[in-house]
Amino acid sequence: NEVDILIVGGGAGGTSAGIQAARMGTKVQIIEATPWLGGMLTSAGVSAIDGNHEMPSGIWGEFRQKLRDHYGGAEALATGWVSHTLFEPAIGNKFLQEMADVPNLEIAFNAVYTDFKKDGDGWLVTYKQKGKTYTSKAKILVDATEIGELLPLVGADFRLGMDSKTDTEEKEAPDEANSIVQDLTYVLILEDVGSKKGRKGLVKKPSDYDPKAYECACKREDGEMFGGVSNCEQMLNYGKLPNNKYMMNWPNCGNDFYLNWPELAPEQRQEKLKEAKQFTQGFVYYIQNELGFKNLRVADEFPTKDNFPMIPYDREARRIKGKTFLTVDHLERPYDFNLYRTGVAVGDYPIDHHHDKNPDAPEIDFINIKVPSYNVPLGSLVSEKVENFIVAEKNISVSNIVNGATRLQPVVLGIGQAAGALAATSILADKKPSEVSIRKVQKALVENNAYLMPFYDVKSDDKGFAAMQRIGATGILKGVGIPYKWANQTWFYPEHIVSEYEWKQGLLPYYPELEKVHSSGAGITLKFMNDAIQIIGEHRPNSSILNKWMRFYNLPDFEKAESLSRRKVSIITDDILNPFDIPIDFKGNLVGN
């Protein structure tokens, strides 16, 4: 079997990558170990979306719309208080499979990889499916596994566990690095069956059951971020799903479980995961027996004998060493660096880590590291060392701390979509992913209503959405970031007036000849723009800038002295000057301008 792009893992990132790359006309194969698509969204049962409620970027927005259409609108999905979007895992899988039913995309379900070999510039991948062995030949390999399984197998350098201050220069990081990863969770879906008799759905008491492990589950003190839980019903309603189902993924004396998987071989990991399952079974036994909720029974949600999800919810993976390395400083102060210009996925969830079940984890108050909404740079998906190899899940090049924000489902859907756009752009341009035009990848994403910049107040149905995303990604007009509880924000303020000074300063890196233009704090007008664009046109006589401008400027409908909004300035600047087409490198620096 010969394909352009082979994706290992049909989770949130892998599915999204496959859909995007196939839509762009490249031949794609996904190898997925389970019979479902969606990974943590579905196969792990974490069907309560964290974050990006106001930024329905690209494929995430399409998926959410399918859920809204199915259940009957946005309010029908707001069943639990942890999220605005909750759904049944089986329904999520159904819709992802529908979305993935596109030309050029082939999916091998229940397929497990066994070998990887370099094949010239490409790859030969061997996998087993239904007892038979198959080999696929691909130009580009994508690791979309839940824990970055391919990184050591293909020789990619990676980070794992907590980074040290010296490695990341983050003041919040521990002094010494360690291999501690976040707690994982084996989720279970319960269903309210009312007063139904019988034992179906009641769990057995685990052999090592200890009720003390769960006794504070219904008592959570008030906290600035989380809020208090005053009773057990409120705890259960945390992850209430449509159709009277409940997602049991509770951090406080619930079913989080520490598994030191970095130190374990794959077979040992599988053995230890049985303990994680038992711990969740103990939690459900506690709910049904100690708390008395015998009406809540284990739902027949997954195609498994024990009705557990097919995989655990892993919050952390091996993280590749990429062309760029995203740290807390970049999130806190994006405009102090140029990485934001290379953004391909967005997130607004705070930095949230789960370490309660490991007493050896250093005390870091992750949730109180304040950041605005942010974007993920394209270079975080590209291996520093291994060519034609891309990552598309929680395995991107970010610090351990930042992973607490980038690991969430909508961000990973965006990362996957970006990986698909990168891989397809690479194939179509006949270049390695490390050599492609970053702006071409970003253009493909914007064409699919994906966000490059995390602008809270610029919606994809805005007539200026694409222009404001592109101008935002040049830095000519900047956003204002605000850390805000569980939904951080960056505001673009499309209706606000732009000053002459702000526009000129934004353009200077792209058009240094504007230094001689006098600007003030007054609102920008077409007359002021005319003066600046005349100078740019004189310095670039072979460009079409002046011709385009004069056709626009001479239109009779315009009031030349009107002060212009950020939306209008974005649309005009994008259309006439097209600064987004000036190439940038993986650090966001201008190339050969």
Coordinates of C-alpha atoms in Angstrom, one line a residue:
N1 CA 0.0 0.0 0.0
E2 CA 1.5 3.4 -1.0
V3 CA 0.3 6.6 0.5
D4 CA 1.6 10.2 0.8
I5 CA 1.0 10.4 4.5
L6 CA 0.7 7.7 7.1
I7 CA -0.7 8.6 10.5
V8 CA -0.3 6.3 13.5
G9 CA -3.2 6.9 15.9
G10 CA -6.8 7.9 15.1
G11 CA -7.3 10.0 18.2
A12 CA -8.3 13.6 18.3
G13 CA -5.1 14.8 16.6
G14 CA -4.7 11.9 14.1
T15 CA -8.3 12.0 13.0
S16 CA -8.2 15.8 12.5
A17 CA -4.8 15.5 10.6
G18 CA -6.2 12.8 8.3
I19 CA -9.4 14.8 7.5
Q20 CA -7.4 18.0 6.7
A21 CA -4.7 16.3 4.6
A22 CA -7.3 14.3 2.6
R23 CA -9.3 17.4 1.9
M24 CA -6.2 19.0 0.4
G25 CA -6.0 16.1 -2.1
T26 CA -3.2 14.0 -0.6
K27 CA -3.5 10.2 -0.1
V28 CA -3.7 9.4 3.6
Q29 CA -3.8 6.3 5.8
I30 CA -4.6 6.2 9.5
I31 CA -3.6 3.2 11.6
E32 CA -5.8 3.0 14.7
A33 CA -5.5 0.3 17.4
T34 CA -9.2 0.5 18.4
P35 CA -12.5 0.3 16.3
W36 CA -13.2 4.0 17.1
L37 CA -11.9 7.4 16.1
G38 CA -11.3 10.2 18.6
G39 CA -8.9 8.9 21.2
M40 CA -9.4 10.9 24.4
L41 CA -12.6 12.5 23.1
T42 CA -14.3 9.1 22.6
S43 CA -12.3 5.9 23.1
A44 CA -11.1 7.2 26.5
G45 CA -14.5 8.5 27.4
V46 CA -13.5 12.1 28.1
S47 CA -16.6 13.5 26.3
A48 CA -16.7 16.8 28.1
I49 CA -14.9 19.5 26.1
D50 CA -12.4 21.7 28.0
G51 CA -11.9 25.1 26.5
N52 CA -12.3 26.9 23.2
H53 CA -16.0 27.5 23.7
E54 CA -15.6 31.0 22.1
M55 CA -13.1 29.8 19.5
P56 CA -14.7 27.0 17.5
S57 CA -11.7 26.7 15.2
G58 CA -11.8 24.6 12.1
I59 CA -12.5 20.9 12.5
W60 CA -13.4 21.4 16.2
G61 CA -16.1 23.9 15.2
E62 CA -17.4 21.4 12.6
F63 CA -17.5 18.6 15.1
R64 CA -19.3 20.8 17.7
Q65 CA -21.9 21.8 15.1
K66 CA -22.7 18.1 14.4
L67 CA -23.2 17.6 18.1
R68 CA -25.5 20.6 18.4
D69 CA -27.5 19.5 15.4
H70 CA -27.9 16.0 16.8
Y71 CA -28.8 16.9 20.4
G72 CA -30.9 20.0 19.6
G73 CA -28.7 23.1 20.0
A74 CA -26.0 24.5 22.3
E75 CA -28.1 24.3 25.5
A76 CA -28.7 20.6 25.0
L77 CA -24.9 20.0 25.3
A78 CA -24.5 22.0 28.5
T79 CA -25.7 19.2 30.7
G80 CA -22.7 19.2 33.2
W81 CA -21.1 22.1 34.9
V82 CA -17.5 21.3 33.9
S83 CA -18.1 22.1 30.2
H84 CA -20.3 23.8 27.6
T85 CA -20.2 20.8 25.4
L86 CA -20.9 17.3 26.7
F87 CA -21.9 14.3 24.6
E88 CA -22.0 10.5 24.6
P89 CA -18.7 9.0 23.5
A90 CA -20.4 6.6 21.0
I91 CA -22.1 9.6 19.4
G92 CA -18.7 11.5 19.2
N93 CA -17.2 8.5 17.4
K94 CA -20.1 8.3 15.0
F95 CA -19.7 11.9 13.9
L96 CA -15.9 11.7 13.6
Q97 CA -16.3 8.6 11.4
E98 CA -18.8 10.5 9.3
M99 CA -16.3 13.5 9.0
A100 CA -13.5 11.1 8.1
D101 CA -15.5 9.5 5.3
V102 CA -13.8 11.6 2.6
P103 CA -11.9 10.7 -0.6
N104 CA -8.2 9.9 -0.2
L105 CA -8.5 8.8 3.4
E106 CA -8.2 5.2 4.3
I107 CA -8.5 4.0 7.9
A108 CA -7.2 0.6 9.2
F109 CA -9.1 0.0 12.5
N110 CA -8.0 -2.6 15.1
A111 CA -4.5 -2.3 13.6
V112 CA -1.3 -2.3 15.6
Y113 CA 2.0 -1.2 14.2
T114 CA 4.9 -3.6 14.5
D115 CA 7.9 -2.0 12.7
F116 CA 9.1 1.3 11.2
K117 CA 11.9 1.5 8.6
K118 CA 13.3 4.5 6.7
D119 CA 12.8 4.1 3.0
G120 CA 15.0 6.7 1.3
D121 CA 13.4 10.0 2.3
G122 CA 10.1 8.2 3.3
W123 CA 9.0 5.3 5.5
L124 CA 7.9 1.7 5.5
V125 CA 5.5 0.9 8.3
T126 CA 4.4 -2.7 9.1
Y127 CA 1.2 -3.4 11.1
K128 CA -1.0 -6.3 12.0
Q129 CA -4.8 -6.3 11.5
K130 CA -7.1 -9.3 12.1
G131 CA -4.1 -11.7 12.3
K132 CA -2.6 -10.5 9.0
T133 CA 0.5 -8.5 8.4
Y134 CA 0.5 -5.4 6.1
T135 CA 3.1 -2.9 5.0
S136 CA 2.5 0.7 4.0
K137 CA 4.9 2.9 2.2
A138 CA 4.6 6.7 2.9
K139 CA 6.5 9.9 2.2
I140 CA 5.6 11.5 5.6
L141 CA 5.0 9.7 8.9
V142 CA 2.8 11.3 11.6
D143 CA 2.9 10.3 15.3
A144 CA -0.6 10.9 16.6
T145 CA -0.4 8.3 19.5
E146 CA -1.6 9.3 22.9
I147 CA 1.8 9.1 24.6
G148 CA 4.3 9.8 21.8
E149 CA 5.1 6.1 21.2
L150 CA 6.9 6.6 18.0
L151 CA 9.4 9.2 19.1
P152 CA 12.0 6.8 20.5
L153 CA 11.3 4.3 17.7
V154 CA 12.2 6.7 14.9
G155 CA 15.2 8.2 16.7
A156 CA 13.6 11.6 17.5
D157 CA 14.9 13.6 20.5
F158 CA 12.2 14.3 23.1
R159 CA 11.5 15.5 26.6
L160 CA 9.6 13.6 29.2
G161 CA 8.3 14.5 32.6
M162 CA 9.0 17.8 34.4
D163 CA 11.6 20.1 32.8
S164 CA 14.1 22.0 34.9
K165 CA 14.4 25.8 35.2
T166 CA 17.7 25.7 33.3
D167 CA 16.1 23.9 30.4
T168 CA 13.1 26.1 29.9
E169 CA 14.0 29.3 31.7
E170 CA 10.5 29.2 33.3
K171 CA 10.6 30.7 36.8
E172 CA 7.7 28.3 37.7
A173 CA 9.6 25.1 36.7
P174 CA 11.4 23.0 39.4
D175 CA 15.1 23.4 39.9
E176 CA 15.8 19.8 38.9
A177 CA 14.2 17.9 36.1
N178 CA 12.4 14.6 36.8
S179 CA 10.4 11.9 34.9
I180 CA 7.1 12.5 36.8
V181 CA 4.1 12.6 34.5
Q182 CA 0.5 13.7 35.2
D183 CA -2.0 11.3 36.8
L184 CA -4.0 9.5 34.2
T185 CA -7.7 8.4 34.5
Y186 CA -9.6 5.4 33.5
V187 CA -13.0 7.0 32.8
L188 CA -16.3 5.1 33.2
I189 CA -19.7 6.2 31.9
L190 CA -22.7 5.7 34.2
E191 CA -26.4 5.8 33.3
D192 CA -29.3 6.7 35.5
V193 CA -31.7 3.7 35.2
G194 CA -34.2 5.0 37.8
S195 CA -35.6 2.4 40.2
K196 CA -34.8 -0.5 37.9
K197 CA -34.1 -3.7 39.8
G198 CA -31.5 -6.4 39.1
R199 CA -27.7 -6.3 39.2
K200 CA -26.9 -5.2 35.6
G201 CA -24.5 -2.3 35.8
L202 CA -23.6 -2.7 39.5
V203 CA -19.9 -3.2 39.9
K204 CA -18.2 -5.8 42.0
K205 CA -16.2 -4.8 45.0
P206 CA -12.5 -4.8 44.0
S207 CA -10.2 -7.0 46.0
D208 CA -8.1 -4.1 47.2
Y209 CA -11.1 -1.7 47.8
D210 CA -10.5 1.1 50.3
P211 CA -13.4 3.5 50.9
K212 CA -11.0 6.0 52.5
A213 CA -9.5 6.7 49.0
Y214 CA -12.8 8.2 47.9
E215 CA -14.3 9.7 51.1
C216 CA -13.6 13.3 50.3
A217 CA -15.0 13.1 46.8
C218 CA -18.1 15.1 47.7
K219 CA -16.2 17.8 49.6
R220 CA -14.2 20.3 47.7
E221 CA -13.3 23.6 49.3
D222 CA -14.0 26.8 47.5
G223 CA -11.1 27.8 45.3
E224 CA -10.6 30.7 43.0
M225 CA -10.6 28.6 39.8
F226 CA -12.7 25.6 40.6
G227 CA -15.4 26.6 43.0
G228 CA -16.7 24.4 45.8
V229 CA -18.6 21.2 45.7
S230 CA -21.2 21.1 48.5
N231 CA -22.7 17.7 48.0
C232 CA -22.4 14.4 46.1
E233 CA -25.1 15.1 43.5
Q234 CA -23.2 18.3 42.6
M235 CA -20.0 16.1 42.2
L236 CA -21.8 13.7 39.9
N237 CA -23.3 16.5 37.8
Y238 CA -19.8 17.7 37.1
G239 CA -19.7 15.4 34.0
K240 CA -23.4 14.8 33.4
L241 CA -23.9 13.9 29.7
P242 CA -27.1 14.0 27.6
N243 CA -29.5 11.1 28.0
N244 CA -29.0 10.8 31.7
K245 CA -25.4 9.6 31.5
Y246 CA -22.5 10.6 33.7
M247 CA -18.8 10.8 32.8
M248 CA -16.8 9.7 35.9
N249 CA -13.5 11.6 35.5
W250 CA -13.3 13.3 38.9
P251 CA -10.0 14.6 40.2
N252 CA -10.8 15.2 43.9
C253 CA -10.6 11.8 45.8
G254 CA -12.0 10.3 42.6
N255 CA -10.5 8.1 39.9
D256 CA -7.2 9.9 38.9
F257 CA -4.4 7.4 39.1
Y258 CA -0.6 7.8 39.1
L259 CA 1.2 5.4 36.7
N260 CA 4.9 5.8 36.3
W261 CA 4.7 4.6 32.7
P262 CA 8.0 6.3 31.5
E263 CA 9.8 3.6 33.5
L264 CA 7.7 0.7 32.2
A265 CA 7.9 -1.5 29.1
P266 CA 4.7 -1.6 27.1
E267 CA 3.6 -5.0 28.6
Q268 CA 4.2 -3.7 32.1
R269 CA 2.2 -0.6 31.4
Q270 CA -0.7 -2.8 30.3
E271 CA -0.5 -4.7 33.6
K272 CA -0.4 -1.5 35.7
L273 CA -3.4 -0.1 33.7
K274 CA -5.5 -3.0 35.2
E275 CA -4.8 -1.4 38.6
A276 CA -6.1 2.0 37.3
K277 CA -9.2 0.3 36.0
Q278 CA -9.7 -1.4 39.5
F279 CA -9.3 2.0 41.1
T280 CA -12.1 3.5 39.0
Q281 CA -14.2 0.4 39.7
G282 CA -13.6 1.1 43.4
F283 CA -14.8 4.7 42.9
V284 CA -18.0 3.5 41.2
Y285 CA -18.5 0.9 43.9
Y286 CA -18.2 3.7 46.4
I287 CA -20.8 5.8 44.5
Q288 CA -23.2 2.9 44.2
N289 CA -22.9 1.4 47.7
E290 CA -21.4 3.9 50.2
L291 CA -23.2 7.0 48.7
G292 CA -26.3 5.0 47.8
F293 CA -26.6 5.9 44.1
K294 CA -27.7 2.4 43.0
N295 CA -29.7 4.1 40.2
L296 CA -26.4 4.9 38.5
R297 CA -25.3 1.8 36.6
V298 CA -22.4 1.3 34.2
A299 CA -23.6 2.2 30.8
D300 CA -23.2 0.0 27.8
E301 CA -21.3 2.7 25.9
F302 CA -18.1 1.1 24.5
P303 CA -17.6 -2.0 22.4
T304 CA -15.7 -3.7 25.2
K305 CA -16.6 -6.8 27.4
D306 CA -16.2 -4.9 30.7
N307 CA -17.9 -1.6 29.4
F308 CA -14.7 0.3 30.2
P309 CA -13.3 2.7 27.6
M310 CA -10.8 1.1 25.2
I311 CA -8.0 3.3 26.4
P312 CA -7.1 5.4 29.5
Y313 CA -7.1 9.2 29.5
D314 CA -3.4 10.0 29.3
R315 CA -2.8 13.7 30.1
E316 CA 0.8 13.7 29.1
A317 CA 3.1 12.2 26.4
R318 CA 6.7 12.2 25.4
R319 CA 7.3 15.6 23.8
I320 CA 9.4 16.0 20.7
K321 CA 12.3 18.4 20.5
G322 CA 11.0 20.5 17.6
K323 CA 12.0 23.4 15.5
T324 CA 10.6 25.6 18.2
F325 CA 10.0 25.1 21.9
L326 CA 6.9 26.7 23.5
T327 CA 7.3 27.8 27.1
V328 CA 5.3 29.7 29.7
D329 CA 7.1 32.9 28.8
H330 CA 5.7 32.7 25.2
L331 CA 2.2 32.2 26.5
E332 CA 2.4 35.0 29.1
R333 CA 4.0 37.6 26.8
P334 CA 3.5 36.5 23.2
Y335 CA 4.4 39.9 21.6
D336 CA 7.8 39.9 23.3
F337 CA 8.7 37.1 20.8
N338 CA 7.8 36.4 17.2
L339 CA 6.6 32.8 17.6
Y340 CA 2.9 33.9 17.6
R341 CA 3.3 34.8 13.9
T342 CA 3.7 31.1 13.1
G343 CA 0.6 30.1 15.1
V344 CA -1.5 27.2 13.7
A345 CA -3.8 26.1 16.6
V346 CA -5.3 28.1 19.5
G347 CA -6.3 27.5 23.1
D348 CA -7.8 29.3 26.0
Y349 CA -7.7 26.8 28.9
P350 CA -5.5 27.6 31.9
I351 CA -2.4 25.6 32.8
D352 CA -4.0 22.6 34.6
H353 CA -2.0 19.7 35.9
H354 CA -3.1 16.6 37.9
H355 CA -0.5 15.4 40.4
D356 CA -2.7 14.6 43.5
K357 CA -2.0 10.9 43.4
N358 CA 1.8 11.1 43.4
P359 CA 3.2 12.3 46.7
D360 CA 6.7 12.7 45.1
A361 CA 5.6 15.3 42.6
P362 CA 7.0 18.8 43.4
E363 CA 4.6 21.3 44.8
I364 CA 3.8 23.7 41.9
D365 CA 0.6 25.7 41.9
F366 CA 0.1 25.2 38.1
I367 CA -3.5 26.5 38.0
N368 CA -2.3 29.9 39.3
I369 CA 0.2 30.5 36.5
K370 CA -1.8 33.1 34.6
V371 CA -1.8 33.2 30.8
P372 CA -4.1 34.7 28.2
S373 CA -5.4 32.7 25.3
Y374 CA -2.5 31.6 23.1
N375 CA -1.5 29.9 19.9
V376 CA 0.8 27.0 19.1
P377 CA 3.7 27.6 16.7
L378 CA 4.0 25.4 13.6
G379 CA 7.6 24.5 14.6
S380 CA 6.4 22.6 17.6
L381 CA 5.0 20.0 15.3
V382 CA 8.2 19.5 13.3
S383 CA 11.1 17.3 14.5
E384 CA 14.4 19.1 15.0
K385 CA 16.3 16.0 13.9
V386 CA 14.2 13.5 11.9
E387 CA 13.0 14.6 8.4
N388 CA 9.5 13.8 7.1
F389 CA 8.3 13.1 10.6
I390 CA 5.5 15.2 12.2
V391 CA 3.7 15.0 15.5
A392 CA 0.0 15.7 16.0
E393 CA -1.1 15.1 19.6
K394 CA 0.1 15.8 23.1
N395 CA 3.6 15.0 21.9
I396 CA 4.4 18.5 20.4
S397 CA 7.4 20.6 21.4
V398 CA 6.2 22.4 24.5
S399 CA 7.4 22.5 28.1
N400 CA 5.9 20.2 30.7
I401 CA 4.1 23.2 32.2
V402 CA 2.6 24.4 28.9
N403 CA 1.5 20.8 28.2
G404 CA -1.1 21.4 31.0
A405 CA -2.9 23.8 28.6
T406 CA -2.1 22.3 25.1
R407 CA -3.3 18.8 26.1
L408 CA -7.0 19.7 26.0
Q409 CA -9.3 18.3 23.3
P410 CA -10.0 21.3 21.1
V411 CA -6.3 22.3 21.1
V412 CA -5.3 18.8 20.0
L413 CA -8.0 18.8 17.3
G414 CA -6.4 22.1 16.1
I415 CA -2.9 20.6 16.4
G416 CA -4.0 17.7 14.3
Q417 CA -5.6 19.9 11.7
A418 CA -2.3 21.9 11.5
A419 CA -0.3 18.7 11.1
G420 CA -2.5 17.6 8.3
A421 CA -2.2 20.9 6.5
L422 CA 1.6 20.8 7.0
A423 CA 1.9 17.3 5.7
A424 CA -0.3 18.0 2.7
T425 CA 1.4 21.3 1.9
S426 CA 4.7 19.5 2.0
I427 CA 3.5 16.8 -0.4
L428 CA 1.9 19.2 -2.8
A429 CA 5.1 21.4 -2.9
D430 CA 7.4 18.4 -3.1
K431 CA 9.3 19.7 -0.1
K432 CA 10.2 18.3 3.4
P433 CA 8.0 19.6 6.2
S434 CA 11.0 21.5 7.6
E435 CA 11.3 23.4 4.3
V436 CA 7.7 24.4 3.5
S437 CA 6.3 27.9 3.5
I438 CA 4.8 28.5 6.9
R439 CA 2.4 31.1 5.4
K440 CA 1.1 28.4 2.9
V441 CA 0.2 26.1 5.8
Q442 CA -1.5 28.9 7.6
K443 CA -3.4 29.9 4.5
A444 CA -4.8 26.4 4.1
L445 CA -5.9 26.5 7.7
V446 CA -7.7 29.8 7.4
E447 CA -9.5 28.6 4.3
N448 CA -10.9 25.9 6.5
N449 CA -12.1 28.4 9.2
A450 CA -9.2 27.5 11.6
Y451 CA -7.9 30.2 13.9
L452 CA -4.2 31.2 13.7
M453 CA -4.6 33.9 16.4
P454 CA -6.7 33.3 19.6
F455 CA -9.0 36.3 19.1
Y456 CA -12.0 36.0 21.4
D457 CA -14.0 38.6 19.5
V458 CA -13.3 37.7 15.9
K459 CA -15.7 34.9 14.9
S460 CA -15.3 32.8 11.8
D461 CA -18.5 34.1 10.3
D462 CA -17.2 37.7 10.4
K463 CA -16.7 39.1 6.9
G464 CA -13.2 40.2 8.0
F465 CA -12.3 36.9 9.8
A466 CA -9.6 35.8 7.3
A467 CA -8.1 39.3 7.0
M468 CA -8.0 39.9 10.8
Q469 CA -6.4 36.4 11.3
R470 CA -3.8 37.1 8.7
I471 CA -3.0 40.7 9.9
G472 CA -3.0 39.5 13.5
A473 CA -0.5 36.8 12.5
T474 CA 1.8 39.5 11.0
G475 CA 1.7 41.5 14.2
I476 CA 0.8 44.7 12.3
L477 CA -2.3 45.0 14.6
K478 CA -1.9 43.2 17.9
G479 CA -4.4 41.7 20.4
V480 CA -4.8 42.4 24.1
G481 CA -4.4 39.3 26.3
I482 CA -6.4 38.8 29.5
P483 CA -6.1 35.8 31.8
Y484 CA -9.6 35.0 32.8
K485 CA -10.6 32.0 35.0
W486 CA -11.2 28.9 32.9
A487 CA -11.5 30.7 29.6
N488 CA -8.6 33.0 29.0
Q489 CA -9.0 35.7 26.3
T490 CA -7.2 37.8 23.7
W491 CA -9.3 40.7 22.3
F492 CA -8.7 42.2 18.9
Y493 CA -11.5 44.9 19.2
P494 CA -12.6 44.9 15.5
E495 CA -14.7 48.0 16.0
H496 CA -12.0 50.2 17.6
I497 CA -10.3 52.9 15.6
V498 CA -6.7 52.4 14.6
S499 CA -4.3 55.3 15.1
E500 CA -1.9 56.4 12.4
Y501 CA 1.0 55.6 14.8
E502 CA -0.1 52.0 15.5
W503 CA -0.6 51.1 11.9
K504 CA 2.8 52.6 10.9
Q505 CA 4.7 50.9 13.7
G506 CA 3.1 47.6 12.8
L507 CA 4.1 48.0 9.2
L508 CA 7.7 49.1 9.8
P509 CA 9.2 45.6 10.1
Y510 CA 7.7 44.8 6.7
Y511 CA 8.2 48.2 5.0
P512 CA 11.1 50.0 6.7
E513 CA 10.8 52.9 4.1
L514 CA 7.8 54.1 6.2
E515 CA 10.2 55.5 8.8
K516 CA 10.0 58.9 7.0
V517 CA 6.2 59.1 7.2
H518 CA 5.0 61.3 10.0
S519 CA 2.2 59.7 12.1
S520 CA 0.2 60.9 15.1
G521 CA -2.2 59.4 17.6
A522 CA -5.2 60.5 15.4
G523 CA -7.4 57.9 13.9
I524 CA -6.1 56.5 10.6
T525 CA -7.9 57.6 7.4
L526 CA -7.7 56.6 3.7
K527 CA -5.8 59.9 3.1
F528 CA -3.1 58.8 5.6
M529 CA -3.0 55.3 4.1
N530 CA -2.6 56.9 0.6
D531 CA 0.6 58.7 1.7
A532 CA 2.1 55.6 3.1
I533 CA 1.2 53.3 0.2
Q534 CA 2.6 55.7 -2.3
I535 CA 6.0 55.5 -0.6
I536 CA 5.8 51.7 -0.4
G537 CA 4.9 51.5 -4.1
E538 CA 7.8 53.7 -5.1
H539 CA 10.2 51.4 -3.2
R540 CA 8.7 48.3 -4.9
P541 CA 8.1 49.4 -8.5
N542 CA 7.6 45.8 -9.7
S543 CA 4.8 45.1 -7.4
S544 CA 1.1 45.5 -8.1
I545 CA 0.5 47.5 -4.9
L546 CA 0.1 50.9 -6.4
N547 CA -2.3 49.7 -9.2
K548 CA -4.4 47.9 -6.7
W549 CA -4.5 50.8 -4.4
M550 CA -5.4 53.4 -7.0
R551 CA -8.3 51.3 -8.2
F552 CA -9.5 51.0 -4.6
Y553 CA -8.8 54.6 -3.6
N554 CA -10.5 56.1 -6.6
L555 CA -13.8 54.4 -5.9
P556 CA -16.4 57.1 -5.4
D557 CA -18.2 55.6 -2.4
F558 CA -15.4 56.3 0.2
E559 CA -15.2 59.1 2.7
K560 CA -11.5 59.7 2.6
A561 CA -11.4 61.5 6.0
E562 CA -13.3 58.9 8.0
S563 CA -11.3 57.2 10.8
L564 CA -11.1 53.5 10.2
S565 CA -11.8 50.5 12.5
R566 CA -9.4 47.7 13.0
R567 CA -11.6 45.4 10.9
K568 CA -11.5 47.8 7.9
V569 CA -7.8 48.5 8.3
S570 CA -7.1 44.7 8.4
I571 CA -9.2 44.1 5.3
I572 CA -7.6 47.0 3.3
T573 CA -4.0 46.2 4.5
D574 CA -4.5 42.5 3.7
D575 CA -5.9 43.1 0.3
I576 CA -3.7 45.9 -1.0
L577 CA -0.3 45.2 0.7
N578 CA -0.7 41.5 1.4
P579 CA 2.1 41.5 4.1
F580 CA 1.1 38.0 5.0
D581 CA 2.8 36.8 1.9
I582 CA 6.2 38.0 3.1
P583 CA 8.0 34.8 4.2
I584 CA 8.8 34.0 7.8
D585 CA 11.0 31.3 9.4
F586 CA 10.0 28.9 12.2
K587 CA 10.9 31.5 14.8
G588 CA 8.5 34.0 13.2
N589 CA 11.3 36.2 11.8
L590 CA 11.0 37.8 8.4
V591 CA 13.0 36.1 5.7
G592 CA 14.6 38.1 2.9
N593 CA 12.4 41.2 3.1

